[in-house]
PDB file of C-alpha atoms in Angstrom:
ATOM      1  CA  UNK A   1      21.767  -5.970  33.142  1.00  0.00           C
ATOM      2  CA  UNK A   2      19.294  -3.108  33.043  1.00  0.00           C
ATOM      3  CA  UNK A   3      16.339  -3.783  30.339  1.00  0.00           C
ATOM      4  CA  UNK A   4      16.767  -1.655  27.286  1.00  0.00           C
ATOM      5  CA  UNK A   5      14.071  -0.212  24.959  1.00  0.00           C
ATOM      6  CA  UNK A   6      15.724  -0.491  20.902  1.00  0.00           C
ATOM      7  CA  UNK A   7      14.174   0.568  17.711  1.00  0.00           C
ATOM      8  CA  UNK A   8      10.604  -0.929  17.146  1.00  0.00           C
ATOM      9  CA  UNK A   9       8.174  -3.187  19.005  1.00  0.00           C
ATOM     10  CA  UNK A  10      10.825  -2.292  22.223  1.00  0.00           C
ATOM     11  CA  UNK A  11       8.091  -0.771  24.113  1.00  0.00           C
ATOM     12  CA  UNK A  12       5.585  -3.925  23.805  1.00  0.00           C
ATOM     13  CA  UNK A  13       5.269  -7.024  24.968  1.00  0.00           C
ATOM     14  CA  UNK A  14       7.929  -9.743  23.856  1.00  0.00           C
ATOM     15  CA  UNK A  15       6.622 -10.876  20.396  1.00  0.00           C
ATOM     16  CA  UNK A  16       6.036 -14.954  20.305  1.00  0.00           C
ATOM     17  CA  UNK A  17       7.342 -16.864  17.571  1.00  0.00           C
ATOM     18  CA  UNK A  18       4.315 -16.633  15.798  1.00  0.00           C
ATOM     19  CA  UNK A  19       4.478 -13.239  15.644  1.00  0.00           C
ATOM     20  CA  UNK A  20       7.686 -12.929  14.597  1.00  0.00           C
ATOM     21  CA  UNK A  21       7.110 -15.176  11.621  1.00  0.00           C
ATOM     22  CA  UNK A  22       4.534 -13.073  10.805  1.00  0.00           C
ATOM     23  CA  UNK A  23       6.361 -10.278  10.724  1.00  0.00           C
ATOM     24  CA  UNK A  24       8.580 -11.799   8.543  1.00  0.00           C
ATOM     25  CA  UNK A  25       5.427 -12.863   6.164  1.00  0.00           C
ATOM     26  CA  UNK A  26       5.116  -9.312   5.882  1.00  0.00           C
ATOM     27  CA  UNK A  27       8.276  -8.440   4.843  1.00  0.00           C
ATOM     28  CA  UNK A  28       8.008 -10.607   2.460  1.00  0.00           C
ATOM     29  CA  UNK A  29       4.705 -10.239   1.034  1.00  0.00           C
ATOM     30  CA  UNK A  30       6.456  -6.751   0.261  1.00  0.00           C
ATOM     31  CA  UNK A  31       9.678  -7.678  -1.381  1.00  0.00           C
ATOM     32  CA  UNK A  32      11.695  -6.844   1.207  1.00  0.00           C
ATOM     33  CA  UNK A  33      14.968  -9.096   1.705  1.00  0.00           C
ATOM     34  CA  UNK A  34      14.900 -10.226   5.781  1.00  0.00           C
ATOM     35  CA  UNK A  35      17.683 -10.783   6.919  1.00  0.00           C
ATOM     36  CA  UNK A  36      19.459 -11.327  10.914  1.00  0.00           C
ATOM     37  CA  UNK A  37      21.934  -9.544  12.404  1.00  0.00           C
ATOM     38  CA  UNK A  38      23.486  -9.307  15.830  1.00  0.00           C
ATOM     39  CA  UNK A  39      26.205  -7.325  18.154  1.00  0.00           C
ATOM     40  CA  UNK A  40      27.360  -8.734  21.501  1.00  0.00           C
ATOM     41  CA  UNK A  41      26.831  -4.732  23.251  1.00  0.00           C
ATOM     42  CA  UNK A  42      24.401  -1.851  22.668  1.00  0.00           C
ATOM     43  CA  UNK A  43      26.312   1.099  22.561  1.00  0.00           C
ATOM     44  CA  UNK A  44      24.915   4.595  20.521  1.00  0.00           C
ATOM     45  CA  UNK A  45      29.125   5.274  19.606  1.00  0.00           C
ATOM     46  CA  UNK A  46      29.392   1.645  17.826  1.00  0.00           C
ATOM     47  CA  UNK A  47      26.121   0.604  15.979  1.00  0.00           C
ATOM     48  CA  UNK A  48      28.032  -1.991  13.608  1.00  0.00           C
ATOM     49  CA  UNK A  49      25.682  -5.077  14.121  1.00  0.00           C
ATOM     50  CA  UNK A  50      27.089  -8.467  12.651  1.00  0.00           C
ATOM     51  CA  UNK A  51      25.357 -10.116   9.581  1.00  0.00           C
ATOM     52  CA  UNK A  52      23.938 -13.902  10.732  1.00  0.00           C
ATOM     53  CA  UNK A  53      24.978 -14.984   6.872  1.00  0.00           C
ATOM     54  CA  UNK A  54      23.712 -13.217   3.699  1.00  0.00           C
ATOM     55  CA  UNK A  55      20.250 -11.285   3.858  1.00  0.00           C
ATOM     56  CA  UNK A  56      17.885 -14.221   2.445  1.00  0.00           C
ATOM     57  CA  UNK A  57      17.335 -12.784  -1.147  1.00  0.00           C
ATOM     58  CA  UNK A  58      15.732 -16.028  -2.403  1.00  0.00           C
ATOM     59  CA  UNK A  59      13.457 -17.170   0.628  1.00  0.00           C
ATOM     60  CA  UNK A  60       9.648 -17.353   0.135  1.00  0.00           C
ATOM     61  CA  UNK A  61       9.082 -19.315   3.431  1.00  0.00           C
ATOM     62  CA  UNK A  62       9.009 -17.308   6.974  1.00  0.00           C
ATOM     63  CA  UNK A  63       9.881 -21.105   8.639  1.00  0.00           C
ATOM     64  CA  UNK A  64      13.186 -20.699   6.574  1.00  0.00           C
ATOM     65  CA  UNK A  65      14.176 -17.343   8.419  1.00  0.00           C
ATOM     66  CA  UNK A  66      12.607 -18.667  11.436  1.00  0.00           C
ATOM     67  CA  UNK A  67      15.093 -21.682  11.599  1.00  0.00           C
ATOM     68  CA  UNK A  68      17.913 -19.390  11.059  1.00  0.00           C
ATOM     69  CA  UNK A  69      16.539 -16.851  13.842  1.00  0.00           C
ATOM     70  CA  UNK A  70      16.753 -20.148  16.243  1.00  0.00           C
ATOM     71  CA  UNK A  71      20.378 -21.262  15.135  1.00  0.00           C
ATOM     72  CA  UNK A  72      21.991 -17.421  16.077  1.00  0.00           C
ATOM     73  CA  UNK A  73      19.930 -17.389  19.212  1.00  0.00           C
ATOM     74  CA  UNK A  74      21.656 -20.951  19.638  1.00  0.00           C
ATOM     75  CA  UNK A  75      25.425 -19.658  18.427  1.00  0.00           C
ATOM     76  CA  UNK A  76      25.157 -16.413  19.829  1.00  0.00           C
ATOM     77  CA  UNK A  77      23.109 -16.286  22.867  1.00  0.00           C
ATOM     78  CA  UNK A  78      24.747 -13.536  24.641  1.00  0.00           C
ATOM     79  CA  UNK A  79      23.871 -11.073  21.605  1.00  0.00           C
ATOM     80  CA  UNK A  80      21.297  -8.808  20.373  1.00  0.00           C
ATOM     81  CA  UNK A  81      19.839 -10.160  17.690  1.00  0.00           C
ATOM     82  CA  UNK A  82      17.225  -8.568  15.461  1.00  0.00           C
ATOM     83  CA  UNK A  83      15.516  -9.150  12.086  1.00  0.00           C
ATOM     84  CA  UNK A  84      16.167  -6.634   9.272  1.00  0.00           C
ATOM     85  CA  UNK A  85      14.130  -6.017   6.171  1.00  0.00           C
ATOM     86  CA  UNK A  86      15.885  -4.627   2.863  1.00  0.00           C
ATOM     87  CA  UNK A  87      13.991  -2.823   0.170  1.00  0.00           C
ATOM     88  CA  UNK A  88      15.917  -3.816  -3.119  1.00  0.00           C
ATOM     89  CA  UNK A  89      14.179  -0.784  -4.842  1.00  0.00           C
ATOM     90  CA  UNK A  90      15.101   1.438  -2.738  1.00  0.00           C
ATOM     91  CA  UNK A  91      18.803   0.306  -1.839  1.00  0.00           C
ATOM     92  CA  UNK A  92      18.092   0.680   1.873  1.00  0.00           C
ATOM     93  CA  UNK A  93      16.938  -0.688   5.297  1.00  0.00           C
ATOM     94  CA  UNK A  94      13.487  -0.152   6.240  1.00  0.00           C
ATOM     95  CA  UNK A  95      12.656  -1.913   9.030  1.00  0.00           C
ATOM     96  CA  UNK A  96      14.323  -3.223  11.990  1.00  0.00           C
ATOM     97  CA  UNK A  97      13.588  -5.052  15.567  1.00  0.00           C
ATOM     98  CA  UNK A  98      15.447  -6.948  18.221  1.00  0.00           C
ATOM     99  CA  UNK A  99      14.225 -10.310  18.684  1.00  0.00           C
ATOM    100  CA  UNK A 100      16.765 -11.713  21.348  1.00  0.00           C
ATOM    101  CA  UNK A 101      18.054 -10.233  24.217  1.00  0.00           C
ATOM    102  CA  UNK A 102      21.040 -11.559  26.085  1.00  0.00           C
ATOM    103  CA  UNK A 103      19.524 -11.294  29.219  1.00  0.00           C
ATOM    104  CA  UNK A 104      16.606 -13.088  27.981  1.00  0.00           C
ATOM    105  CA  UNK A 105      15.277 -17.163  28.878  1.00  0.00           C
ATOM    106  CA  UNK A 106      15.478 -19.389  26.240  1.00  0.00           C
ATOM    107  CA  UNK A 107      12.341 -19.728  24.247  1.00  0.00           C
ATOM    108  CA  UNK A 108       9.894 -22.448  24.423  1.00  0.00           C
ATOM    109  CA  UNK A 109       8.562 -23.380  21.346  1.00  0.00           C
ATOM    110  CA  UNK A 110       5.649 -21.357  20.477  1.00  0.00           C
ATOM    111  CA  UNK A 111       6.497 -18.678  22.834  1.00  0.00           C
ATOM    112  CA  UNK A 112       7.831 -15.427  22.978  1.00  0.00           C
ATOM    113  CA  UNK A 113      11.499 -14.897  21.399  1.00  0.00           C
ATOM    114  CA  UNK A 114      12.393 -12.294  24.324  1.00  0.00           C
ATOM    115  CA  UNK A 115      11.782 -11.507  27.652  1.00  0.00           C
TER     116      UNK A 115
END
């Protein structure tokens, strides 16, 4: 499978777990609801991307999104799966990034999420 470049951080280096979860510090230091969603195919005519459970309106701890971020990479490992962040005041998306590739090893533990 050809690598792909989607929405932001696609054009960097992989981003390590560590990274991620302090992205996701970030998002919420901010307010902003993360939340994980994945589609099994990248395709411009279908973006519909699959909710991994309910955005995580009451979470406080990135190690809480984190261990949810492992369990789709787990259930879903031929997906796309990226980490969302919802702005309640707004009523809209405002950040997005693919953290698992399907094409992608499995991550060691303190290492990158994709390859």
């Amino acid at each position: 499978m050809p690598s792909r470049r989607t929405e932001l951080f696609s054009y960097l280096p992989p981003l390590s777990d560590d990274q991620a979860a302090r992205q996701v510090r970030y998002m919420l230091d901010r307010q902003l609801m993360p939340g994980i969603e994945y589609t099994a195919r990248l395709d411009p005519s279908d973006d519909y991307w699959h909710f991994w459970k309910l955005p995580f309106f009451q979470v406080s701890d990135p190690a809480e999104v984190m261990a949810e971020l492992k369990a789709c990479r787990r259930d879903h490992p031929e997906a796309f799966i990226r980490l969302t962040g919802y702005d309640p005041q707004r009523q809209c998306q405002v950040v997005s990034f693919v953290l698992h590739r399907p094409d992608a090893p499995e991550p060691q533990e303190g290492s990158s999420c994709t390859s």
